[in-house]
């Protein structure tokens, strides 16, 4: 039996960074930038108005109210061919280039235009630069737009688009193959005969994979048979960056995943008994030919999910360049007892976590904590981490792993905006 940190270290050592590749800008949100991107154009690219109004010489408005003659109109996307003279104003729309000779904009709301549009009265004096956006006031040439290692978010995409970038270098959206093993499994829609169960793990794991923004590759159900398993690993090796299996890593007679992985993974493969509950049996290794990491998760549905959280998610995140690998961990007040018996293992208890409006966390264990009882997992938004011993009493503090922070925080009082 080995400790969780030791098992995690072994996994991370086998999860190498994917080779950077260029992806279309619209595909890059959620990926980690593989290279720093530097601004090559000023934004905005030219001096323009930030208001609908009149472009003026600020000095002409000092004795406001004043009447100016309207010399031209300039819309966004156009340029006035005139040079603004003393005593003149040019009607201007937001985003239009400031005409030569003008140094300020009076907002429409503080002007009165005569019915013919020939003159305008400026109600209030404006300083030079009023409502004028200068080139580079958002982004200057040479600014760092996205730093290497940063997770790209929608605002980064907009910033890169504002510079004319159409692609970006990232560590890629990993393709993660998922397969279920077990002679007892039947596929979708099949009739259940005596002794068989439906395959749920493949669907759960594909959903977890996709919820991380990774590409899920369905490798199907594989019987407990070495040849069949070898064939799927070969196929998966060509299509995927990582493979997740469930079932067949325990100590039973037909736990062939463990055996096959030991055969093809050689020394890099390790079958482990990790000091955790659920998720004790686990296998991990790197396929010798392709360098592809294979995560051998246990078959019990809750164990498979917990092992995904503790091993697969951090491992694949490392492969695509993330440095924060774990789910957020916070301290919560136990609203009920988290009772347990000493067994030398760290327990991950399916729990309901709630964050109140002050940011204080509260947590309660859910019922039905056995590793085949997936239903409670669907209620859980956190795993309470209960160290070996006799448990944690109500009102004491307990560390929790947040699986779904936005759900945990959904009861936080909504802000009411007042102007
Ligand atoms: P194993 O790890 O293969 O010994 O399986 C442990 C338990 O999980 C057994 O009760 C299996 O029937 C069950 N199990 C294995 N694979 C799946 C699956 N894909 N979906 C649902 N249950 C499974
Ligand atoms: Mg099995």
Short mmCIF file of C-alpha atoms and ligand atoms in Angstrom, two decimals:
data_model
loop_
_atom_site.label_atom_id
_atom_site.label_comp_id
_atom_site.label_asym_id
_atom_site.label_seq_id
_atom_site.Cartn_x
_atom_site.Cartn_y
_atom_site.Cartn_z
CA UNK A 1 0.00 0.00 0.00
CA UNK A 2 1.38 3.41 -0.93
CA UNK A 3 0.35 6.91 0.10
CA UNK A 4 -1.74 9.17 -2.11
CA UNK A 5 1.08 11.72 -2.63
CA UNK A 6 3.42 8.94 -3.72
CA UNK A 7 0.89 7.59 -6.20
CA UNK A 8 0.19 11.09 -7.53
CA UNK A 9 3.88 11.78 -7.94
CA UNK A 10 4.29 8.59 -9.94
CA UNK A 11 1.42 9.63 -12.22
CA UNK A 12 2.70 13.16 -12.74
CA UNK A 13 6.17 11.86 -13.62
CA UNK A 14 4.59 9.97 -16.53
CA UNK A 15 2.46 12.85 -17.85
CA UNK A 16 4.67 14.83 -20.18
CA UNK A 17 3.73 18.16 -21.69
CA UNK A 18 2.12 17.77 -25.13
CA UNK A 19 3.97 19.26 -28.08
CA UNK A 20 2.63 22.78 -28.72
CA UNK A 21 0.44 23.26 -31.74
CA UNK A 22 -1.24 26.13 -33.43
CA UNK A 23 -5.03 26.25 -33.08
CA UNK A 24 -7.61 28.59 -34.55
CA UNK A 25 -8.29 31.50 -32.20
CA UNK A 26 -11.91 30.45 -31.75
CA UNK A 27 -10.78 27.01 -30.55
CA UNK A 28 -8.27 28.28 -28.00
CA UNK A 29 -10.41 29.34 -25.05
CA UNK A 30 -9.60 27.10 -22.08
CA UNK A 31 -6.23 26.01 -23.50
CA UNK A 32 -2.89 27.01 -21.98
CA UNK A 33 -0.73 29.33 -24.10
CA UNK A 34 2.49 27.60 -25.15
CA UNK A 35 4.25 30.83 -26.05
CA UNK A 36 4.07 34.44 -24.93
CA UNK A 37 2.23 36.66 -27.40
CA UNK A 38 3.40 40.26 -27.83
CA UNK A 39 1.31 43.10 -29.27
CA UNK A 40 2.28 44.12 -32.79
CA UNK A 41 -0.33 46.84 -33.38
CA UNK A 42 -1.54 49.72 -31.23
CA UNK A 43 -5.17 49.49 -30.09
CA UNK A 44 -6.96 51.68 -30.88
CA UNK A 45 -5.01 52.13 -34.11
CA UNK A 46 -5.94 55.82 -34.61
CA UNK A 47 -7.23 58.80 -32.60
CA UNK A 48 -11.01 58.55 -32.38
CA UNK A 49 -14.06 59.73 -30.51
CA UNK A 50 -15.49 57.87 -27.54
CA UNK A 51 -18.84 59.67 -27.81
CA UNK A 52 -21.43 60.72 -30.32
CA UNK A 53 -21.14 64.52 -30.49
CA UNK A 54 -19.07 67.26 -32.11
CA UNK A 55 -15.34 67.38 -32.72
CA UNK A 56 -14.05 70.84 -31.81
CA UNK A 57 -11.02 72.85 -30.85
CA UNK A 58 -11.20 72.93 -27.05
CA UNK A 59 -10.05 76.56 -27.08
CA UNK A 60 -13.18 77.53 -29.08
CA UNK A 61 -15.41 76.32 -26.23
CA UNK A 62 -13.81 78.27 -23.38
CA UNK A 63 -16.48 81.01 -23.42
CA UNK A 64 -19.36 78.53 -23.68
CA UNK A 65 -22.14 78.68 -24.48
CA UNK A 66 -20.79 79.32 -27.98
CA UNK A 67 -22.14 78.77 -31.47
CA UNK A 68 -19.93 76.98 -34.04
CA UNK A 69 -20.58 76.27 -37.70
CA UNK A 70 -20.96 72.59 -38.63
CA UNK A 71 -18.44 71.84 -41.38
CA UNK A 72 -18.88 68.07 -41.91
CA UNK A 73 -20.16 64.79 -40.46
CA UNK A 74 -17.93 61.78 -39.84
CA UNK A 75 -19.21 58.27 -39.11
CA UNK A 76 -17.35 55.28 -37.66
CA UNK A 77 -15.33 53.72 -40.46
CA UNK A 78 -14.94 57.02 -42.36
CA UNK A 79 -12.49 59.89 -42.28
CA UNK A 80 -13.28 63.58 -42.81
CA UNK A 81 -11.24 65.18 -45.56
CA UNK A 82 -11.44 68.58 -43.86
CA UNK A 83 -9.07 70.22 -41.44
CA UNK A 84 -11.13 71.77 -38.65
CA UNK A 85 -10.77 75.55 -38.58
CA UNK A 86 -11.35 77.96 -35.69
CA UNK A 87 -15.09 78.51 -35.16
CA UNK A 88 -16.00 75.16 -36.72
CA UNK A 89 -17.34 71.87 -35.42
CA UNK A 90 -17.59 68.47 -37.14
CA UNK A 91 -20.42 66.13 -36.19
CA UNK A 92 -18.80 62.85 -35.13
CA UNK A 93 -19.98 59.37 -34.10
CA UNK A 94 -18.38 56.99 -31.59
CA UNK A 95 -15.34 55.25 -33.06
CA UNK A 96 -14.91 57.71 -35.95
CA UNK A 97 -11.45 59.18 -36.56
CA UNK A 98 -10.96 62.59 -34.94
CA UNK A 99 -10.62 65.11 -37.79
CA UNK A 100 -7.34 66.96 -38.21
CA UNK A 101 -7.39 70.26 -36.35
CA UNK A 102 -9.78 68.99 -33.64
CA UNK A 103 -8.53 68.16 -30.16
CA UNK A 104 -11.72 67.43 -28.22
CA UNK A 105 -15.27 66.11 -28.50
CA UNK A 106 -18.41 67.65 -26.98
CA UNK A 107 -20.99 65.04 -26.20
CA UNK A 108 -24.27 65.26 -28.15
CA UNK A 109 -26.27 65.68 -24.94
CA UNK A 110 -24.51 68.98 -24.20
CA UNK A 111 -25.10 70.52 -27.62
CA UNK A 112 -28.04 72.00 -29.51
CA UNK A 113 -28.06 71.75 -33.27
CA UNK A 114 -30.12 74.22 -35.29
CA UNK A 115 -32.89 72.66 -37.43
CA UNK A 116 -30.88 72.89 -40.67
CA UNK A 117 -27.83 71.38 -39.01
CA UNK A 118 -25.67 74.30 -40.10
CA UNK A 119 -24.70 75.48 -36.62
CA UNK A 120 -24.35 73.94 -33.19
CA UNK A 121 -24.40 75.55 -29.75
CA UNK A 122 -21.94 74.09 -27.30
CA UNK A 123 -23.37 74.39 -23.79
CA UNK A 124 -20.22 73.79 -21.75
CA UNK A 125 -16.48 74.32 -22.15
CA UNK A 126 -14.44 71.14 -22.68
CA UNK A 127 -10.72 70.56 -22.04
CA UNK A 128 -8.36 69.31 -24.77
CA UNK A 129 -8.56 65.53 -25.07
CA UNK A 130 -12.19 65.42 -23.92
CA UNK A 131 -13.74 62.09 -25.08
CA UNK A 132 -10.75 61.43 -27.30
CA UNK A 133 -9.15 57.96 -27.40
CA UNK A 134 -5.52 58.01 -28.39
CA UNK A 135 -3.71 55.25 -30.29
CA UNK A 136 -2.32 52.56 -28.01
CA UNK A 137 -4.39 53.69 -25.01
CA UNK A 138 -5.70 50.12 -24.69
CA UNK A 139 -2.72 48.16 -26.02
CA UNK A 140 0.70 49.52 -27.00
CA UNK A 141 3.04 47.74 -29.42
CA UNK A 142 5.27 45.45 -27.34
CA UNK A 143 2.72 44.85 -24.54
CA UNK A 144 2.45 41.26 -23.34
CA UNK A 145 -0.99 40.05 -24.43
CA UNK A 146 -0.88 36.47 -23.14
CA UNK A 147 1.97 35.05 -21.10
CA UNK A 148 3.22 31.52 -21.69
CA UNK A 149 1.50 29.19 -19.24
CA UNK A 150 -1.63 31.28 -18.87
CA UNK A 151 -5.02 29.66 -19.39
CA UNK A 152 -6.65 31.51 -22.26
CA UNK A 153 -10.01 33.06 -21.40
CA UNK A 154 -12.60 34.79 -23.59
CA UNK A 155 -11.11 38.26 -22.96
CA UNK A 156 -7.71 36.99 -24.18
CA UNK A 157 -9.40 35.77 -27.35
CA UNK A 158 -10.83 39.26 -27.90
CA UNK A 159 -7.49 40.91 -27.18
CA UNK A 160 -5.74 38.63 -29.71
CA UNK A 161 -8.50 39.24 -32.27
CA UNK A 162 -8.09 43.01 -31.79
CA UNK A 163 -4.47 42.50 -32.93
CA UNK A 164 -5.37 40.48 -36.00
CA UNK A 165 -4.15 37.13 -34.66
CA UNK A 166 -6.10 34.22 -36.16
CA UNK A 167 -4.23 31.36 -34.48
CA UNK A 168 -2.49 30.82 -31.16
CA UNK A 169 0.12 28.31 -29.92
CA UNK A 170 -1.26 26.09 -27.19
CA UNK A 171 -0.46 22.74 -25.64
CA UNK A 172 -3.56 21.48 -27.31
CA UNK A 173 -6.91 20.10 -26.49
CA UNK A 174 -5.99 16.57 -25.45
CA UNK A 175 -7.78 13.58 -26.97
CA UNK A 176 -8.62 11.25 -24.15
CA UNK A 177 -9.80 7.72 -24.91
CA UNK A 178 -12.21 6.04 -22.51
CA UNK A 179 -12.98 2.33 -22.35
CA UNK A 180 -14.81 0.06 -19.95
CA UNK A 181 -13.71 -3.47 -19.19
CA UNK A 182 -15.75 -6.32 -17.78
CA UNK A 183 -17.54 -9.43 -19.05
CA UNK A 184 -20.57 -8.32 -17.03
CA UNK A 185 -21.08 -5.10 -19.01
CA UNK A 186 -23.70 -4.57 -21.66
CA UNK A 187 -23.82 -1.58 -23.96
CA UNK A 188 -26.38 1.12 -24.47
CA UNK A 189 -29.93 -0.02 -25.01
CA UNK A 190 -29.12 -3.73 -24.75
CA UNK A 191 -31.39 -6.11 -22.85
CA UNK A 192 -30.13 -6.97 -19.37
CA UNK A 193 -29.75 -10.71 -18.95
CA UNK A 194 -28.97 -12.51 -15.68
CA UNK A 195 -25.66 -11.45 -14.18
CA UNK A 196 -25.10 -8.47 -16.46
CA UNK A 197 -25.08 -4.76 -15.63
CA UNK A 198 -25.18 -1.67 -17.77
CA UNK A 199 -21.93 0.16 -18.45
CA UNK A 200 -22.12 3.53 -16.73
CA UNK A 201 -18.43 4.34 -16.21
CA UNK A 202 -17.65 4.99 -19.85
CA UNK A 203 -20.38 7.61 -20.02
CA UNK A 204 -19.47 9.22 -16.70
CA UNK A 205 -15.79 9.38 -17.64
CA UNK A 206 -16.47 10.73 -21.13
CA UNK A 207 -18.62 13.42 -19.52
CA UNK A 208 -15.85 14.28 -17.05
CA UNK A 209 -13.34 14.43 -19.90
CA UNK A 210 -15.58 16.73 -21.91
CA UNK A 211 -16.39 18.92 -18.93
CA UNK A 212 -12.65 19.67 -18.73
CA UNK A 213 -12.77 20.87 -22.33
CA UNK A 214 -10.86 17.82 -23.56
CA UNK A 215 -11.87 15.75 -26.55
CA UNK A 216 -13.43 12.44 -25.48
CA UNK A 217 -12.78 9.39 -27.65
CA UNK A 218 -15.18 6.51 -26.98
CA UNK A 219 -13.19 3.27 -27.15
CA UNK A 220 -16.16 1.12 -26.18
CA UNK A 221 -16.62 -1.89 -23.91
CA UNK A 222 -13.88 -4.51 -23.86
CA UNK A 223 -14.34 -8.00 -22.40
CA UNK A 224 -11.94 -9.34 -19.77
CA UNK A 225 -9.68 -10.75 -22.46
CA UNK A 226 -6.04 -9.94 -23.10
CA UNK A 227 -6.17 -10.03 -26.89
CA UNK A 228 -9.20 -7.78 -27.08
CA UNK A 229 -7.63 -5.33 -24.66
CA UNK A 230 -4.33 -5.25 -26.55
CA UNK A 231 -6.19 -4.52 -29.75
CA UNK A 232 -8.02 -1.55 -28.20
CA UNK A 233 -4.83 -0.14 -26.67
CA UNK A 234 -3.18 -0.28 -30.08
CA UNK A 235 -6.14 1.51 -31.67
CA UNK A 236 -6.35 4.04 -28.85
CA UNK A 237 -2.62 4.70 -29.05
CA UNK A 238 -3.06 6.00 -32.57
CA UNK A 239 -6.03 8.24 -31.83
CA UNK A 240 -5.39 9.55 -28.34
CA UNK A 241 -3.05 11.50 -26.08
CA UNK A 242 -4.11 9.51 -23.00
CA UNK A 243 -6.32 6.51 -22.23
CA UNK A 244 -8.60 5.89 -19.27
CA UNK A 245 -9.81 2.39 -18.51
CA UNK A 246 -12.18 1.29 -15.77
CA UNK A 247 -12.34 -2.11 -14.12
CA UNK A 248 -9.87 -4.96 -14.03
CA UNK A 249 -7.22 -3.50 -11.74
CA UNK A 250 -8.22 -5.21 -8.52
CA UNK A 251 -7.09 -8.54 -7.06
CA UNK A 252 -9.76 -10.74 -8.72
CA UNK A 253 -9.14 -13.64 -11.08
CA UNK A 254 -10.10 -11.77 -14.22
CA UNK A 255 -8.42 -8.44 -13.52
CA UNK A 256 -6.72 -8.48 -16.89
CA UNK A 257 -6.18 -4.72 -17.35
CA UNK A 258 -3.53 -4.91 -14.67
CA UNK A 259 -1.88 -7.88 -16.38
CA UNK A 260 -1.97 -6.43 -19.88
CA UNK A 261 -0.62 -3.08 -18.73
CA UNK A 262 2.23 -4.80 -16.93
CA UNK A 263 3.05 -6.64 -20.15
CA UNK A 264 3.03 -3.69 -22.51
CA UNK A 265 4.04 -0.95 -20.11
CA UNK A 266 7.16 -2.64 -18.83
CA UNK A 267 8.97 -0.92 -16.01
CA UNK A 268 7.08 2.36 -16.38
CA UNK A 269 3.86 0.60 -15.41
CA UNK A 270 2.83 0.28 -11.82
CA UNK A 271 -0.09 -1.43 -10.22
CA UNK A 272 -0.84 0.21 -6.90
CA UNK A 273 -2.83 -0.17 -3.74
CA UNK A 274 -3.30 3.44 -2.70
CA UNK A 275 -4.12 4.29 0.92
CA UNK A 276 -7.40 5.98 0.05
CA UNK A 277 -11.09 5.13 0.13
CA UNK A 278 -12.67 4.85 -2.35
CA UNK A 279 -10.22 4.17 -5.16
CA UNK A 280 -7.69 1.85 -3.56
CA UNK A 281 -6.69 -0.23 -6.60
CA UNK A 282 -5.16 1.80 -9.40
CA UNK A 283 -2.75 1.19 -12.26
CA UNK A 284 -0.77 3.73 -14.21
CA UNK A 285 1.88 3.58 -16.81
CA UNK A 286 3.20 4.91 -20.06
CA UNK A 287 2.93 2.70 -23.15
CA UNK A 288 6.43 1.91 -24.33
CA UNK A 289 5.92 2.56 -28.02
CA UNK A 290 3.78 5.68 -28.00
CA UNK A 291 4.65 7.27 -24.65
CA UNK A 292 0.91 7.42 -24.06
CA UNK A 293 -0.17 7.49 -20.41
CA UNK A 294 -2.80 4.93 -19.41
CA UNK A 295 -4.88 5.42 -16.28
CA UNK A 296 -6.30 2.13 -15.00
CA UNK A 297 -9.20 3.13 -12.76
CA UNK A 298 -11.15 0.72 -10.57
CA UNK A 299 -14.54 -0.45 -11.80
CA UNK A 300 -16.78 0.64 -8.99
CA UNK A 301 -18.49 3.76 -10.31
CA UNK A 302 -17.73 6.04 -7.36
CA UNK A 303 -14.14 4.80 -7.16
CA UNK A 304 -13.70 5.50 -10.86
CA UNK A 305 -14.88 9.09 -10.41
CA UNK A 306 -12.76 9.74 -7.33
CA UNK A 307 -9.71 8.26 -9.07
CA UNK A 308 -10.41 10.52 -12.03
CA UNK A 309 -10.31 13.53 -9.68
CA UNK A 310 -7.15 12.44 -7.88
CA UNK A 311 -5.08 11.06 -10.77
CA UNK A 312 -6.49 11.65 -14.25
CA UNK A 313 -7.48 15.28 -13.95
CA UNK A 314 -4.15 16.48 -12.47
CA UNK A 315 -2.17 14.29 -14.89
CA UNK A 316 -3.88 15.45 -18.06
CA UNK A 317 -3.91 19.07 -16.88
CA UNK A 318 -0.13 18.81 -16.53
CA UNK A 319 0.08 17.43 -20.09
CA UNK A 320 -1.64 20.53 -21.45
CA UNK A 321 0.42 23.01 -19.51
CA UNK A 322 -1.55 23.82 -16.39
CA UNK A 323 0.46 24.35 -13.23
CA UNK A 324 -2.52 24.44 -10.88
CA UNK A 325 -3.50 20.83 -11.11
CA UNK A 326 -5.91 20.22 -8.25
CA UNK A 327 -9.47 21.18 -7.58
CA UNK A 328 -9.79 24.09 -5.15
CA UNK A 329 -9.41 23.00 -1.54
CA UNK A 330 -10.99 24.99 1.27
CA UNK A 331 -11.61 24.64 4.99
CA UNK A 332 -15.25 24.11 5.91
CA UNK A 333 -17.23 23.76 9.10
CA UNK A 334 -18.70 20.28 9.48
CA UNK A 335 -22.45 20.68 9.96
CA UNK A 336 -22.67 16.99 10.93
CA UNK A 337 -20.30 14.32 12.22
CA UNK A 338 -17.96 12.73 9.71
CA UNK A 339 -17.58 9.45 11.55
CA UNK A 340 -15.14 6.77 10.40
CA UNK A 341 -12.90 4.00 11.74
CA UNK A 342 -9.11 3.90 11.58
CA UNK A 343 -7.98 1.82 8.59
CA UNK A 344 -4.76 3.48 7.49
CA UNK A 345 -6.51 5.20 4.57
CA UNK A 346 -7.51 8.72 3.70
CA UNK A 347 -11.27 8.90 3.15
CA UNK A 348 -12.95 11.02 0.49
CA UNK A 349 -16.52 11.46 1.63
CA UNK A 350 -19.19 12.52 -0.85
CA UNK A 351 -20.57 15.73 0.59
CA UNK A 352 -22.78 18.69 0.03
CA UNK A 353 -20.87 21.94 0.47
CA UNK A 354 -22.41 25.38 0.76
CA UNK A 355 -20.68 28.73 0.79
CA UNK A 356 -22.53 31.52 2.58
CA UNK A 357 -22.54 35.19 1.61
CA UNK A 358 -19.53 35.91 3.86
CA UNK A 359 -17.48 33.21 2.15
CA UNK A 360 -17.72 30.71 5.01
CA UNK A 361 -17.97 27.09 3.93
CA UNK A 362 -20.24 24.47 5.49
CA UNK A 363 -20.22 20.80 4.65
CA UNK A 364 -22.38 17.75 5.38
CA UNK A 365 -21.80 14.13 4.38
CA UNK A 366 -24.32 12.51 2.06
CA UNK A 367 -25.84 9.13 2.76
CA UNK A 368 -24.92 6.01 0.78
CA UNK A 369 -21.12 6.19 0.81
CA UNK A 370 -20.30 2.80 -0.67
CA UNK A 371 -18.24 2.76 -3.81
CA UNK A 372 -21.00 1.29 -5.97
CA UNK A 373 -23.54 3.91 -4.87
CA UNK A 374 -23.19 6.43 -7.65
CA UNK A 375 -26.48 8.11 -6.86
CA UNK A 376 -25.00 10.00 -3.88
CA UNK A 377 -22.21 11.23 -6.13
CA UNK A 378 -24.78 12.97 -8.26
CA UNK A 379 -25.80 14.95 -5.15
CA UNK A 380 -22.25 15.72 -4.15
CA UNK A 381 -20.42 18.91 -4.99
CA UNK A 382 -17.44 18.26 -2.73
CA UNK A 383 -15.30 15.49 -1.32
CA UNK A 384 -14.55 15.91 2.38
CA UNK A 385 -11.02 14.75 3.12
CA UNK A 386 -11.13 12.80 6.38
CA UNK A 387 -7.72 11.74 7.71
CA UNK A 388 -7.17 8.33 9.25
CA UNK A 389 -8.66 8.11 12.73
CA UNK A 390 -12.11 8.25 14.23
CA UNK A 391 -13.46 11.06 12.10
CA UNK A 392 -14.40 14.70 12.54
CA UNK A 393 -17.08 15.91 14.92
CA UNK A 394 -19.81 18.35 13.99
CA UNK A 395 -18.75 22.04 14.13
CA UNK A 396 -15.04 21.15 13.75
CA UNK A 397 -13.16 22.17 10.62
CA UNK A 398 -12.67 19.82 7.73
CA UNK A 399 -10.83 20.18 4.44
CA UNK A 400 -12.97 19.79 1.35
CA UNK A 401 -12.18 19.38 -2.32
CA UNK A 402 -14.61 21.43 -4.39
CA UNK A 403 -15.95 19.51 -7.36
CA UNK A 404 -18.47 22.12 -8.41
CA UNK A 405 -17.82 25.51 -6.78
CA UNK A 406 -20.49 27.32 -8.77
CA UNK A 407 -23.15 24.92 -7.50
CA UNK A 408 -21.87 25.24 -3.94
CA UNK A 409 -22.11 28.99 -4.22
CA UNK A 410 -25.48 29.12 -5.94
CA UNK A 411 -27.26 30.00 -2.70
CA UNK A 412 -25.03 33.00 -2.06
CA UNK A 413 -27.19 36.11 -1.92
CA UNK A 414 -27.38 37.79 -5.30
CA UNK A 415 -26.12 41.34 -5.52
CA UNK A 416 -28.76 43.92 -6.27
CA UNK A 417 -27.28 46.69 -8.35
CA UNK A 418 -28.27 50.26 -7.66
CA UNK A 419 -27.03 53.20 -9.67
P1 LIG B 1 -13.65 -4.41 -11.09
O1 LIG B 1 -12.84 -3.22 -10.73
O2 LIG B 1 -13.53 -4.84 -12.52
O3 LIG B 1 -13.39 -5.54 -10.13
O4 LIG B 1 -15.16 -3.98 -10.87
C1 LIG B 1 -15.61 -3.58 -9.60
C2 LIG B 1 -17.11 -3.39 -9.61
O5 LIG B 1 -17.46 -2.36 -10.50
C3 LIG B 1 -17.89 -4.60 -10.07
O6 LIG B 1 -19.07 -4.70 -9.30
C4 LIG B 1 -18.20 -4.27 -11.53
O7 LIG B 1 -19.32 -4.96 -11.99
C5 LIG B 1 -18.42 -2.78 -11.46
N1 LIG B 1 -18.13 -2.16 -12.75
C6 LIG B 1 -17.02 -2.38 -13.47
N2 LIG B 1 -17.05 -1.68 -14.60
C7 LIG B 1 -18.21 -0.98 -14.59
C8 LIG B 1 -18.82 -0.08 -15.51
N3 LIG B 1 -18.21 0.26 -16.63
N4 LIG B 1 -20.01 0.47 -15.19
C9 LIG B 1 -20.60 0.12 -14.02
N5 LIG B 1 -20.08 -0.72 -13.13
C10 LIG B 1 -18.90 -1.29 -13.40
MG1 LIG B 2 -13.99 -6.39 -13.71
#
